[in-house]
Amino acid sequence: MPQTQHKIDGIPLYLLIYCLLMALLVSTVIAATFDMGRWNVVAALTIAVLKALLVILFFMHIRHSSRLTWIFAAAAFLWLGLLLGLTMTDYTSRTSPAPNSNAQISLTAAIR
Amino acid sequence: MSELVAEQFDDLEQQTEAGTLGMWTFLATEVLFFGGMICGYTVYRHLYFPAWHNASLIVDNFRFLGVSSGAWNTAVLLTSSLTVALGVRAVKLGQNRLLGRLLAATLILGIAFLLIKAAEYTHEYHEGVMPCYGVFHPDAEISANLHRAAIGSQISETKLLRQFQLFWVFYFFMTGVHAVHMLVGVGLFTFLLIETRRGRYTPQKHAPVEIMGLYWHFVDLVWIFLFPLLYLVR
Amino acid sequence: MRTLFHRLFPPQASQGAAQVDHLTLYLLAFSTFFTVLIFALILYFVVRYRRQTPDERPPKISSNLPLEITWIGIPFLLMVVMFVWGSKVYVAAHRPPDDAMEVFVIGKQWMWKVQHPEGRREIDYLHLPLGRPVKLTLTSQDVIHDFSIPAFRIKQDVLPGIYTTEWFVPDRLGKYHLFCDQYCGAKHAEMIGTVEVVEPADYQRWLAGDVSAESPAVAGEKLFVVYGCNTCHGQYGPTLAGLYGRPVDVIDDQGVRRSVVADEAYIRESILYPNAKLVVGYPNRMPSFKSTLSEEQLLDLVQYIKSLSGAAQTAPYVGPPLGPATQPTRAEQKIANPPFASYRTNQ
Amino acid sequence: MASIPYIPEYGVRETYLNAKHSIASWLLTRDHKRIAVLYMISITLFFAVGGSAAVIMRLQLLTPHSTLVEAETYNKLFTLHGIVMVFFFLVPSIPTTLGNFLLPLMIGARDLAFPRLNLASWYLFIFGGSLTLTALILGGVDTGWTFYTPYSSTFSNTNVVVAICGIFIAGFSSIFTGLNFIVTVHKMRCPGMTWFRLPMFIWTIYATSIIFVLATPVLAITLTLVALERILGVGIFDPALGGDPILFQHLFWFYSHPAVYIMILPGMGVVSELVPAFSRKQLFGYSFVAMATLAIAILGFLVWAHHMFVAGISIYGGMVFSALSFLVAIPSGVKVFNWTATLYKGSISLETPMLYALGFIGLFTIGGLTGLFLATLGIDMHVHDTYFVIAHFHYIMVGGAVMAYMGGLHFWWPKITGKLYPEGWGRIAAVILFVGFNLTFFPQFILGYLGMPRRYYAYAPEFQVYNVMSTAGATILAVGYLLPMCYLIWSLFRGKDAGPNPFKAAGLEWQTTSPPPPHNFDKTPTAGEPYNYHEMDFSDV
Ligand code: HEA
Ligand code: HEA
Ligand code: CUA
Ligand SMILES: [Cu+2]
């Protein structure tokens, strides 16, 4: 097992990461001012993932950590993906009857 | 055995590793804790796009120097993450004075975040979007926008208003839970600061700083995702 | 054997029912096989290899790859069949044909309101023509309910704010249970009813019972059936005959018990806001018809109820109110006759 | 080596039980063994509460009409029963009692990694439990254990919020327990204890802990949303206020389906210890069983919407979740077959724990196979929310998990208390439980298929026969549970001294004295192969 004391990054590296993070922040704010349709979401989330990776790898030192820590960190996000992904399989494939037939409108009227 | 090591452990290394692994496990829990909210957020954004689009147009109304407070807060938190990372480095090198200063800086940044957030909440309260019973009265401009949106889409205005309100439920809930985590973080770091002043931490016994540091970074990480989800995505 | 089948399976009254039962039988067959296999092996081993001497030491047997593969593979194949077959039945049960007759169902705590194509309505009761595909469009007015007809082997949650559908082809005459299968509050167990499959001609005749070009009282009588008043009144609701002009013991919405005279206003109020004045001894079960009845229909109903007392179209003044003590009978009758006693189908 | 029984020194040894006596020494203990005992007492009380509610329910269902209690009361009873049994009995049962006690012993550690956190978990559990129980008993809650919205969030006017707070707090107790176990398994194993030498019980506790950590937070947040909706009057799940009621179900079952594996996996672990011990054979197919354990834990996360086939989800969603549900059955089958194969050519003795273990295998198989009926889309649309479902899960949870808990309790009772339980009574109780159980719950399969809906306080008269059978069974069951409560307590005072290894079982926990000393082992042990029965000497020395 690698001992954490042995790997101490220098201050310049931390500053570099910090500058990168700030640059990403600026770029994401700027990107949001353009109307790119659905690509806005993609851009914002991609940048967020990049920032997260920088924080996890360098600030949280996962880069120096054991495989086990990698697995734990990855598992958390994998499970989040499962939750979102499988829930959306339902929502994106729903075919509930559209509330527009005449009779259904009368039904709605009857309820309210 | 030295008093540094609790009786159930064989040596310091085992203890440090156990502590770190414990924190990572806890963070995995936290990811799923916020994950439940993010799942709800995703589903409703999918279902109620028109209303949520409208809401996200006004969420960054509160600005300094033309930049939304959400972005400022991101900057504040990223900076605090840097001070924490440097603090962990300092404790490993035995630079206790530096550690104290960095922890203090972190605390100030954390409190700054909370203050900015509070100012933003106040602003939103006055806009009437706080989705509490009796408090939710969107102001005239917002109502006019919603009215226009209702005509554009085929949804009735009352329905649209409720879906619009739902955005704010999620906005306040997600940022609120995050703020609670920040508060806990501020508490933990105050503790760390006091202990540092007492000279409790050495290069050997640096684990508490490192472990609490992980927590702080995680809270930052959550914000890194909340910021685009709530403020940027339209 | 037939009788055993009938004890274990509910009646098959729709075209889909047999398909579900066949699927069940398939699962039953292989489940029985595996259960018997496991039980038999355990019993055999326990008897065959029971401990003979206290210091017995059996040989080492650690693992066997072909065996493991077998008992991963065979169940897997069996389950592929299950999945495909099960999905087929399910998908078929969710794809109504275009020519299906559409019936609307609204669930509310704790009743089913049904509206047929020509506008005829009923409550906690569903008339269906034999042999015709029927598609139900379901929605709820409050919480989630579930529209379940075991004899058709089908059910569907009924959601507020969302429409769901359920379809079937009834193929056996008779009366069947209708249950609410999703827990919906205090009287979930009473949110039940009857599905009656009738000959198509009878169904048409029943549907046609809804024409109203008659006098208000006659029209009211029809409405009384259409809106299902008769499903309660005459059974566990108070009888309305002779009501008009009579004093009634009620508990008002302040919880105060008093006696009121049943005039037109009272009857109207009872229909629109049943909770406002509850007849002593009866449960608060009558739904509000505030949003269902037009003013005209209300009028017809009031006239009809008046006519039940032999009252003319104009209201005569009927004596001063009698004391509350003169009317205990209905309350007593009520206690002797708990609401659930009438399970309306026992086929 | 495992074959050399430990010979205690003369005089009275210091054990974890007699080391200190004051009440404070129990309530402030950090010893995992004492905390396990604290949990054992607490969950037994919860079981009695939940079981009493079940008895009243069964009596009510003796006749088709409402005879004993009102509709509202009945609804509060099954809610109490479900919530208490799931969240406060079965979820914590094996992990916090046997798991807590045995985990460090089995891996040769002095304690869990975070003993103080362990105690804190118990306090959270007790605090959450008392809160919920108060809400459930004073006033009551009538939503069912599933808290479906919008009924729970808007319509019910009972103490939903308090009950939810309690469950939220108890949830964190689970999370911290899971965290503690995970770290302990990773970091505290003694020399020689490699992953593939871990006793199967440890594998299952580890897998369970993963579920604790990754699923429970979602329940916590979901219930918080429900509470928020009630308190603030904002719409989250209530469609009248703009929400989507099905979203609640997705989030709820994202926890609650994995939670059913929280309940069964430790039971499987117990059985994987009992079957080898009483047939004196290595667990057949060790690595397959270990991998099946992980597979169940992971696949278990992917099947949740099988509770929602008729809830209005898309039919494609339904098919995805149906297929995934079938997949979980494979590793479960692997386990059942491997246990059976372990018996082959063994030296089988039918002592009480073994009776429970064999009962578990049979009843779990029935419960699991009926789970497949439910996972089959075409059948679930008929039997969803009927007594078929009730029968399915009682077969697994009572016939499976509770039986395993009873088996484990008897097996390790000598280790925990140092006393032997009366064997004859033990066997009688096990047989009574088996018979009573089947009589209670088998008729419910038929009831369900006939269409009797669950959560009904009154029902159609033609269902009565089966209900009477079920109630009769429940009475037998009650006797079956009261017996062990009596003779186990009796054995504390009058039982024979057990000695370190009364069953001549393998495993590190049997190498220390019974009850173990405060720090488990006098000398850190070294682990060899697990289940090395083929090397052991069974002749009495
Ligand atoms: C410990 C608890 C536990 C366990 C382990 C399981 C295990 C399984 N459950 Fe169960 N279930 C519950 C507790 C549990 N369940 C509860 C509490 C509910 C109701 C909740 C509520 O609504 O209140 C429920 C409800 C429930 C439903 C929803 C029913 C409905 O409401 O309509 C479904 C549907 O798919 C289901 C399926 C399964 C399946 C496929 C398994 C599988 O994991 C089973 C796998 C096991 C086997 C299959 C047996 C052994 C295998 C062999 C012998 C191999 C040979 C056979 C083959 C594989 C072909 N369960
Ligand atoms: C771990 C889980 C667990 C356990 C062990 C049990 C145990 C039992 N359950 Fe339960 N049950 C559930 C989990 C469980 N149940 C759940 C989740 C539901 C769904 C709830 C819902 O719909 O929301 C349910 C629902 C449920 C129903 C359906 C209610 C309905 O839908 O209307 C029924 C009906 O028969 C039932 C019966 C029983 C019986 C007879 C037992 C018996 O095994 C109980 C036997 C135990 C005893 C008889 C106790 C003996 C001890 C004492 C009496 C103590 C005496 C006192 C002292 C010593 C102080 N249960
Ligand atoms: Cu409606 Cu249950
Ligand atoms: Cu499930």
PDB file of N, CA and C in Angstrom, chain D residues 228-284:
ATOM      1  N   LEU D 228     -41.396  17.225   3.420  1.00  0.00           N
ATOM      2  CA  LEU D 228     -41.398  18.622   2.967  1.00  0.00           C
ATOM      3  C   LEU D 228     -42.713  18.977   2.310  1.00  0.00           C
ATOM      4  N   GLU D 229     -43.196  18.059   1.485  1.00  0.00           N
ATOM      5  CA  GLU D 229     -44.448  18.316   0.792  1.00  0.00           C
ATOM      6  C   GLU D 229     -45.571  18.497   1.798  1.00  0.00           C
ATOM      7  N   ARG D 230     -45.542  17.683   2.844  1.00  0.00           N
ATOM      8  CA  ARG D 230     -46.598  17.804   3.854  1.00  0.00           C
ATOM      9  C   ARG D 230     -46.472  19.082   4.651  1.00  0.00           C
ATOM     10  N   ILE D 231     -45.236  19.423   5.016  1.00  0.00           N
ATOM     11  CA  ILE D 231     -45.057  20.563   5.915  1.00  0.00           C
ATOM     12  C   ILE D 231     -45.276  21.880   5.171  1.00  0.00           C
ATOM     13  N   LEU D 232     -44.661  21.987   4.010  1.00  0.00           N
ATOM     14  CA  LEU D 232     -44.699  23.274   3.321  1.00  0.00           C
ATOM     15  C   LEU D 232     -45.905  23.414   2.397  1.00  0.00           C
ATOM     16  N   GLY D 233     -46.594  22.326   2.128  1.00  0.00           N
ATOM     17  CA  GLY D 233     -47.722  22.420   1.215  1.00  0.00           C
ATOM     18  C   GLY D 233     -47.296  22.682  -0.218  1.00  0.00           C
ATOM     19  N   VAL D 234     -46.063  22.318  -0.570  1.00  0.00           N
ATOM     20  CA  VAL D 234     -45.633  22.487  -1.953  1.00  0.00           C
ATOM     21  C   VAL D 234     -45.802  21.165  -2.684  1.00  0.00           C
ATOM     22  N   GLY D 235     -45.918  21.235  -3.984  1.00  0.00           N
ATOM     23  CA  GLY D 235     -46.155  20.007  -4.726  1.00  0.00           C
ATOM     24  C   GLY D 235     -44.857  19.377  -5.173  1.00  0.00           C
ATOM     25  N   ILE D 236     -44.613  18.163  -4.758  1.00  0.00           N
ATOM     26  CA  ILE D 236     -43.448  17.463  -5.280  1.00  0.00           C
ATOM     27  C   ILE D 236     -43.919  16.174  -5.936  1.00  0.00           C
ATOM     28  N   PHE D 237     -44.777  15.467  -5.227  1.00  0.00           N
ATOM     29  CA  PHE D 237     -45.290  14.226  -5.789  1.00  0.00           C
ATOM     30  C   PHE D 237     -46.793  14.287  -6.032  1.00  0.00           C
ATOM     31  N   ASP D 238     -47.463  15.306  -5.517  1.00  0.00           N
ATOM     32  CA  ASP D 238     -48.909  15.372  -5.678  1.00  0.00           C
ATOM     33  C   ASP D 238     -49.253  16.046  -7.010  1.00  0.00           C
ATOM     34  N   PRO D 239     -49.903  15.306  -7.899  1.00  0.00           N
ATOM     35  CA  PRO D 239     -50.203  15.877  -9.207  1.00  0.00           C
ATOM     36  C   PRO D 239     -51.071  17.118  -9.125  1.00  0.00           C
ATOM     37  N   ALA D 240     -51.918  17.206  -8.104  1.00  0.00           N
ATOM     38  CA  ALA D 240     -52.749  18.397  -8.016  1.00  0.00           C
ATOM     39  C   ALA D 240     -51.883  19.628  -7.826  1.00  0.00           C
ATOM     40  N   LEU D 241     -50.670  19.446  -7.310  1.00  0.00           N
ATOM     41  CA  LEU D 241     -49.771  20.571  -7.110  1.00  0.00           C
ATOM     42  C   LEU D 241     -48.618  20.536  -8.111  1.00  0.00           C
ATOM     43  N   GLY D 242     -48.750  19.744  -9.128  1.00  0.00           N
ATOM     44  CA  GLY D 242     -47.736  19.765 -10.183  1.00  0.00           C
ATOM     45  C   GLY D 242     -46.765  18.612 -10.167  1.00  0.00           C
ATOM     46  N   GLY D 243     -46.831  17.719  -9.177  1.00  0.00           N
ATOM     47  CA  GLY D 243     -45.831  16.665  -9.091  1.00  0.00           C
ATOM     48  C   GLY D 243     -46.192  15.405  -9.870  1.00  0.00           C
ATOM     49  N   ASP D 244     -45.338  14.412  -9.744  1.00  0.00           N
ATOM     50  CA  ASP D 244     -45.570  13.149 -10.435  1.00  0.00           C
ATOM     51  C   ASP D 244     -45.520  12.020  -9.407  1.00  0.00           C
ATOM     52  N   PRO D 245     -46.652  11.378  -9.136  1.00  0.00           N
ATOM     53  CA  PRO D 245     -46.659  10.357  -8.080  1.00  0.00           C
ATOM     54  C   PRO D 245     -45.782   9.154  -8.399  1.00  0.00           C
ATOM     55  N   ILE D 246     -45.542   8.877  -9.670  1.00  0.00           N
ATOM     56  CA  ILE D 246     -44.750   7.693  -9.997  1.00  0.00           C
ATOM     57  C   ILE D 246     -43.286   7.916  -9.662  1.00  0.00           C
ATOM     58  N   LEU D 247     -42.841   9.157  -9.713  1.00  0.00           N
ATOM     59  CA  LEU D 247     -41.451   9.424  -9.364  1.00  0.00           C
ATOM     60  C   LEU D 247     -41.165   8.962  -7.936  1.00  0.00           C
ATOM     61  N   PHE D 248     -42.121   9.205  -7.061  1.00  0.00           N
ATOM     62  CA  PHE D 248     -41.925   8.729  -5.699  1.00  0.00           C
ATOM     63  C   PHE D 248     -41.668   7.234  -5.697  1.00  0.00           C
ATOM     64  N   GLN D 249     -42.464   6.517  -6.476  1.00  0.00           N
ATOM     65  CA  GLN D 249     -42.324   5.055  -6.455  1.00  0.00           C
ATOM     66  C   GLN D 249     -40.951   4.644  -6.972  1.00  0.00           C
ATOM     67  N   HIS D 250     -40.491   5.306  -8.021  1.00  0.00           N
ATOM     68  CA  HIS D 250     -39.147   4.984  -8.511  1.00  0.00           C
ATOM     69  C   HIS D 250     -38.125   5.167  -7.397  1.00  0.00           C
ATOM     70  N   LEU D 251     -38.173   6.310  -6.742  1.00  0.00           N
ATOM     71  CA  LEU D 251     -37.158   6.592  -5.727  1.00  0.00           C
ATOM     72  C   LEU D 251     -37.311   5.661  -4.534  1.00  0.00           C
ATOM     73  N   PHE D 252     -38.562   5.419  -4.144  1.00  0.00           N
ATOM     74  CA  PHE D 252     -38.776   4.543  -2.996  1.00  0.00           C
ATOM     75  C   PHE D 252     -38.234   3.150  -3.272  1.00  0.00           C
ATOM     76  N   TRP D 253     -38.571   2.604  -4.418  1.00  0.00           N
ATOM     77  CA  TRP D 253     -38.133   1.232  -4.683  1.00  0.00           C
ATOM     78  C   TRP D 253     -36.663   1.147  -5.031  1.00  0.00           C
ATOM     79  N   PHE D 254     -36.067   2.246  -5.427  1.00  0.00           N
ATOM     80  CA  PHE D 254     -34.618   2.209  -5.630  1.00  0.00           C
ATOM     81  C   PHE D 254     -33.934   1.829  -4.319  1.00  0.00           C
ATOM     82  N   TYR D 255     -34.528   2.258  -3.214  1.00  0.00           N
ATOM     83  CA  TYR D 255     -34.028   1.738  -1.937  1.00  0.00           C
ATOM     84  C   TYR D 255     -34.656   0.393  -1.620  1.00  0.00           C
ATOM     85  N   SER D 256     -35.976   0.320  -1.697  1.00  0.00           N
ATOM     86  CA  SER D 256     -36.649  -0.775  -1.021  1.00  0.00           C
ATOM     87  C   SER D 256     -36.494  -2.101  -1.733  1.00  0.00           C
ATOM     88  N   HIS D 257     -36.249  -2.092  -3.040  1.00  0.00           N
ATOM     89  CA  HIS D 257     -35.920  -3.410  -3.562  1.00  0.00           C
ATOM     90  C   HIS D 257     -34.544  -3.877  -3.082  1.00  0.00           C
ATOM     91  N   PRO D 258     -33.484  -3.094  -3.265  1.00  0.00           N
ATOM     92  CA  PRO D 258     -32.212  -3.544  -2.675  1.00  0.00           C
ATOM     93  C   PRO D 258     -32.361  -3.899  -1.197  1.00  0.00           C
ATOM     94  N   ALA D 259     -33.249  -3.198  -0.505  1.00  0.00           N
ATOM     95  CA  ALA D 259     -33.422  -3.488   0.917  1.00  0.00           C
ATOM     96  C   ALA D 259     -33.886  -4.916   1.140  1.00  0.00           C
ATOM     97  N   VAL D 260     -34.653  -5.485   0.202  1.00  0.00           N
ATOM     98  CA  VAL D 260     -35.055  -6.865   0.441  1.00  0.00           C
ATOM     99  C   VAL D 260     -33.839  -7.778   0.372  1.00  0.00           C
ATOM    100  N   TYR D 261     -32.824  -7.373  -0.367  1.00  0.00           N
ATOM    101  CA  TYR D 261     -31.614  -8.188  -0.349  1.00  0.00           C
ATOM    102  C   TYR D 261     -30.790  -7.908   0.898  1.00  0.00           C
ATOM    103  N   ILE D 262     -30.951  -6.695   1.458  1.00  0.00           N
ATOM    104  CA  ILE D 262     -30.358  -6.469   2.776  1.00  0.00           C
ATOM    105  C   ILE D 262     -30.914  -7.508   3.748  1.00  0.00           C
ATOM    106  N   MET D 263     -32.212  -7.814   3.564  1.00  0.00           N
ATOM    107  CA  MET D 263     -32.840  -8.716   4.523  1.00  0.00           C
ATOM    108  C   MET D 263     -32.459 -10.170   4.267  1.00  0.00           C
ATOM    109  N   ILE D 264     -32.239 -10.545   3.007  1.00  0.00           N
ATOM    110  CA  ILE D 264     -32.037 -11.967   2.753  1.00  0.00           C
ATOM    111  C   ILE D 264     -30.558 -12.340   2.708  1.00  0.00           C
ATOM    112  N   LEU D 265     -29.684 -11.455   2.234  1.00  0.00           N
ATOM    113  CA  LEU D 265     -28.278 -11.855   2.072  1.00  0.00           C
ATOM    114  C   LEU D 265     -27.639 -12.325   3.379  1.00  0.00           C
ATOM    115  N   PRO D 266     -27.790 -11.591   4.471  1.00  0.00           N
ATOM    116  CA  PRO D 266     -27.171 -12.092   5.706  1.00  0.00           C
ATOM    117  C   PRO D 266     -27.733 -13.444   6.104  1.00  0.00           C
ATOM    118  N   GLY D 267     -29.030 -13.651   5.836  1.00  0.00           N
ATOM    119  CA  GLY D 267     -29.614 -14.955   6.116  1.00  0.00           C
ATOM    120  C   GLY D 267     -28.924 -16.033   5.302  1.00  0.00           C
ATOM    121  N   MET D 268     -28.658 -15.721   4.042  1.00  0.00           N
ATOM    122  CA  MET D 268     -27.940 -16.684   3.218  1.00  0.00           C
ATOM    123  C   MET D 268     -26.559 -16.945   3.790  1.00  0.00           C
ATOM    124  N   GLY D 269     -25.961 -15.891   4.328  1.00  0.00           N
ATOM    125  CA  GLY D 269     -24.647 -16.061   4.935  1.00  0.00           C
ATOM    126  C   GLY D 269     -24.698 -17.014   6.110  1.00  0.00           C
ATOM    127  N   VAL D 270     -25.705 -16.841   6.948  1.00  0.00           N
ATOM    128  CA  VAL D 270     -25.845 -17.726   8.104  1.00  0.00           C
ATOM    129  C   VAL D 270     -25.975 -19.165   7.633  1.00  0.00           C
ATOM    130  N   VAL D 271     -26.848 -19.367   6.630  1.00  0.00           N
ATOM    131  CA  VAL D 271     -27.071 -20.730   6.160  1.00  0.00           C
ATOM    132  C   VAL D 271     -25.787 -21.317   5.574  1.00  0.00           C
ATOM    133  N   SER D 272     -24.995 -20.458   4.936  1.00  0.00           N
ATOM    134  CA  SER D 272     -23.733 -20.945   4.376  1.00  0.00           C
ATOM    135  C   SER D 272     -22.744 -21.352   5.460  1.00  0.00           C
ATOM    136  N   GLU D 273     -22.956 -20.922   6.688  1.00  0.00           N
ATOM    137  CA  GLU D 273     -22.126 -21.402   7.790  1.00  0.00           C
ATOM    138  C   GLU D 273     -22.718 -22.674   8.400  1.00  0.00           C
ATOM    139  N   LEU D 274     -24.070 -22.670   8.523  1.00  0.00           N
ATOM    140  CA  LEU D 274     -24.716 -23.786   9.222  1.00  0.00           C
ATOM    141  C   LEU D 274     -24.618 -25.079   8.434  1.00  0.00           C
ATOM    142  N   VAL D 275     -24.868 -25.009   7.134  1.00  0.00           N
ATOM    143  CA  VAL D 275     -24.901 -26.249   6.355  1.00  0.00           C
ATOM    144  C   VAL D 275     -23.548 -26.960   6.393  1.00  0.00           C
ATOM    145  N   PRO D 276     -22.427 -26.251   6.145  1.00  0.00           N
ATOM    146  CA  PRO D 276     -21.152 -26.960   6.280  1.00  0.00           C
ATOM    147  C   PRO D 276     -20.919 -27.491   7.697  1.00  0.00           C
ATOM    148  N   ALA D 277     -21.271 -26.699   8.724  1.00  0.00           N
ATOM    149  CA  ALA D 277     -20.951 -27.118  10.084  1.00  0.00           C
ATOM    150  C   ALA D 277     -21.679 -28.406  10.450  1.00  0.00           C
ATOM    151  N   PHE D 278     -22.927 -28.549  10.012  1.00  0.00           N
ATOM    152  CA  PHE D 278     -23.687 -29.726  10.426  1.00  0.00           C
ATOM    153  C   PHE D 278     -23.636 -30.849   9.398  1.00  0.00           C
ATOM    154  N   SER D 279     -22.902 -30.621   8.279  1.00  0.00           N
ATOM    155  CA  SER D 279     -22.616 -31.790   7.451  1.00  0.00           C
ATOM    156  C   SER D 279     -21.110 -32.034   7.411  1.00  0.00           C
ATOM    157  N   ARG D 280     -20.378 -31.229   8.192  1.00  0.00           N
ATOM    158  CA  ARG D 280     -18.927 -31.397   8.318  1.00  0.00           C
ATOM    159  C   ARG D 280     -18.253 -31.411   6.968  1.00  0.00           C
ATOM    160  N   LYS D 281     -18.706 -30.504   6.126  1.00  0.00           N
ATOM    161  CA  LYS D 281     -18.088 -30.466   4.802  1.00  0.00           C
ATOM    162  C   LYS D 281     -17.826 -29.042   4.408  1.00  0.00           C
ATOM    163  N   GLN D 282     -16.829 -28.913   3.554  1.00  0.00           N
ATOM    164  CA  GLN D 282     -16.541 -27.623   2.982  1.00  0.00           C
ATOM    165  C   GLN D 282     -17.786 -27.121   2.248  1.00  0.00           C
ATOM    166  N   LEU D 283     -17.979 -25.806   2.237  1.00  0.00           N
ATOM    167  CA  LEU D 283     -19.077 -25.255   1.445  1.00  0.00           C
ATOM    168  C   LEU D 283     -18.804 -25.559  -0.014  1.00  0.00           C
ATOM    169  N   PHE D 284     -19.752 -26.203  -0.654  1.00  0.00           N
ATOM    170  CA  PHE D 284     -19.554 -26.571  -2.054  1.00  0.00           C
ATOM    171  C   PHE D 284     -19.516 -25.315  -2.914  1.00  0.00           C
TER     172      PHE D 284
END
